[in-house]
Amino acid sequence: MTCVACSGIIETETLKLKGIKSAVVNFATEKAEFEFEKDFDLDLFYSLLNKLGYRAIDTKSREVHSTNQFFNRDFYKALIAIILASLTMFFAMVVHNNLYQALLTTILIIAFGKPYLFAILKLHSNMNTLIGLGAFSSYLYSLYLLVFFPHAHPYFEGGAFIIAFSLLGHYLDGLAKTKARSNLSSLFKMQIKFASRINNENKEINTPVVDLILGDVIRIKPGEKFPLDGIVVNGESHADESMLTGESQVVSKALDSKVFAGSLNCEGSVNIQITSSMHTTELSQVVSFVEKAQLKKAPIQKYADRIVKYFVPVILVIAILTFIIWYLITKDLSMAMIHMVSVLVIACPCALGLAVPMAIMLSTSDAAKNGLLISGGDVVEAGSHIDTMVFDKTGTLTEGRPELTEIVLFEKSLSEQDYKIELLKIAASSLQFSTHPLSQSITNAAVKNNLSLLDPDKFKSLTGLGIKATLNNQDIVLGNADLLTAENITYHIEPNFYTSHVGSYVFLAIDKKLIAAFVITDPIKKEAQKVVKSLQDLNINVWMVTGDHAGIAHKVGAELGIKPEFIRSGVKPVEKADFILELQSKKFKVAMIGDGINDAPALAKADLSLAMSTGSDVAIETAQVSVLDGKIESVADFFVRSKRSMKIIKENLILSSVYNLLCIPLAAGVFYPFFKVSLTPTWASFAMAMSSFSVIINSYRVKK
């Protein structure tokens, strides 16, 4: 594809085929997605593309296509064309030989003019049509002068440089776009081609990765990359999974640990059992997700698409009017022809068409390498409009792993610390069969203290209350205050207890007597406070909603810098969705971030949904934005990235619009009567080549 109008042509023409349901083509990424019925004739589809002058390549075969070969070919085409055009100018300006000019330009047109002639004959409304009309008009007019007015000055060098600079611009655009796609291609390069498979005789066999099947066991040595997803069946090591999560810290791998394709095995030798094929790894899912995201157009792109649709016909009309007006005023056919050709050549819809998708492609690709999956250009634009951010507390702002932080005694003991350890052993022994997170936090604390647990004689779990157990002939009750009441345990807790010891509480009663309370808190993530501050600096209101009681909510909020009036506690999952609607009714643009499970109703109602995911559970199919590996700092990065992307997109649109608004009148000679300033077709073609390249270069600022 030579310009953004090409993508529109492909979409329009393929949708005319029977059986095609939808067609989306992205000029910047050079990717397309088609949805068709089962009995669709693929041969007819490929035949149509060939007739239109394009060729489709299955993305799954990407590894067999070398981008270096592609750009070497385009580079040499541009180089040869510029040499021929320069020689033509030499014989025009220095030696003054019109026949040599004609011969060199003819060779250049025969070698490189076919796509432009094809566009004219097929009446395509794209950049090649304008370039072709400009180049061939200049060439044919020069031939006319050569035959009928041998001593007149022809304009062969103009037609030659039009095609030469067009090829140069195409090469530079392609080079920049390929570099922009390098984030994704580098992910594919992380996958290796061979692995050491362990056979039934426990011998290593060097096997192509494509031949490995589910259940095969392979050995990965230190410094090697994991070729596919799998689980460790032998050995221990650490893995660098930064390519998937953006997290530089290595991850410990032991028996039954999951490993991911593309990650690096750091030190130990491990055997892993394959659990995925090449196209179902976490890495390939991330790449596929980002590629699909880049096909989704941002709403702001509709502005550019509407202009591009009518751009070429309007330019043709302007060029014809330019010729007529100049000829009527000057009676000079050459002057009229020069200005008409300049208008045809300098007009460039490519810059306008690249303004949005180029910035989106760079932004989403770079985000993916940093553990942030953005589902499309529409999401990038939506993120720039968000003014209210709603956080779920547990697992989002906090680690989601409750920890025992304090044991409060309700009766005094001479050896208080030893007594607490004894009570911890009793509680952990009684709770060891409970799967509740609060129970597990107490059990984990006992394990950390190297306590030997006893098996309870009796155990009963009471949903929503706690547990009852019998241990060493003692009746044990562990749970909340409602359980104490239900068990007719008489107790008195001082009012300041709840303010002095903020957290979740598991009360311990032995033989109907309240003995102690285990205070459990959920640690705040290290970067959470910084994220809240960053969002507030972006003028985004930060809310926290949680099902926990007010004491915990306000303690966490105070540590994070969230004002009390922006905290909602005791909120059920369904009520979180109602709260989102309440904020939206006040004209706020609301984003919600949660774990994607119990927060699903609220996420569905929000203007923008973000989900915390882990390397082993990437929620990339449902969330608009997925934060890999639970990296809370990526939340602020998304909004900074969105605002910066939209700023650059607007700059690109202004840059491309101003270019056309200024250069087209300049090429048409509007300023010539006043300032004696105009553009020859040669300089017009150079300006055209540089216009889209300048938009691409500006788009690279997205990554800063």
Short mmCIF file of C-alpha atoms in Angstrom, two decimals, residues 286 289-294 296 360 362-368 371-381 383 608-610 620 623-627 634 637-639 641-642 645:
data_model
loop_
_atom_site.label_atom_id
_atom_site.label_comp_id
_atom_site.label_asym_id
_atom_site.label_seq_id
_atom_site.Cartn_x
_atom_site.Cartn_y
_atom_site.Cartn_z
CA VAL A 286 -0.10 -10.87 23.84
CA PHE A 289 -3.94 -8.99 21.17
CA VAL A 290 -1.80 -5.96 20.32
CA GLU A 291 -2.06 -6.56 16.58
CA LYS A 292 -5.86 -6.70 16.80
CA ALA A 293 -5.83 -3.60 19.00
CA GLN A 294 -3.91 -1.69 16.34
CA LYS A 296 -9.25 -0.65 16.05
CA ILE A 360 -1.54 4.43 18.07
CA LEU A 362 3.78 3.04 18.50
CA SER A 363 1.89 3.66 21.73
CA THR A 364 0.24 0.23 22.01
CA SER A 365 3.37 -1.69 20.94
CA ASP A 366 5.58 0.12 23.42
CA ALA A 367 2.96 -0.33 26.16
CA ALA A 368 2.87 -4.09 25.54
CA GLY A 371 3.40 -4.94 30.77
CA LEU A 372 0.37 -2.89 29.63
CA LEU A 373 -2.09 -4.31 27.11
CA ILE A 374 -4.31 -1.67 25.47
CA SER A 375 -7.15 -3.09 23.38
CA GLY A 376 -7.31 -0.39 20.70
CA GLY A 377 -6.99 3.18 19.52
CA ASP A 378 -10.47 3.90 20.82
CA VAL A 379 -9.26 3.01 24.33
CA VAL A 380 -6.22 5.29 24.01
CA GLU A 381 -8.53 8.17 23.10
CA GLY A 383 -8.15 7.29 28.40
CA LEU A 608 -13.07 2.59 30.67
CA SER A 609 -12.20 -0.71 32.39
CA LEU A 610 -8.78 -1.83 33.57
CA ILE A 620 -6.65 -9.95 27.65
CA ALA A 623 -10.63 -5.94 29.75
CA GLN A 624 -10.09 -2.80 27.70
CA VAL A 625 -6.74 -2.43 29.45
CA SER A 626 -4.90 -5.30 31.15
CA VAL A 627 -2.15 -4.57 33.68
CA SER A 634 1.31 0.84 34.92
CA ASP A 637 1.58 5.08 32.83
CA PHE A 638 -1.56 4.31 30.80
CA PHE A 639 -3.14 7.70 31.43
CA ARG A 641 0.54 7.55 27.62
CA SER A 642 -3.04 8.24 26.50
CA SER A 645 -0.62 10.01 22.39
#
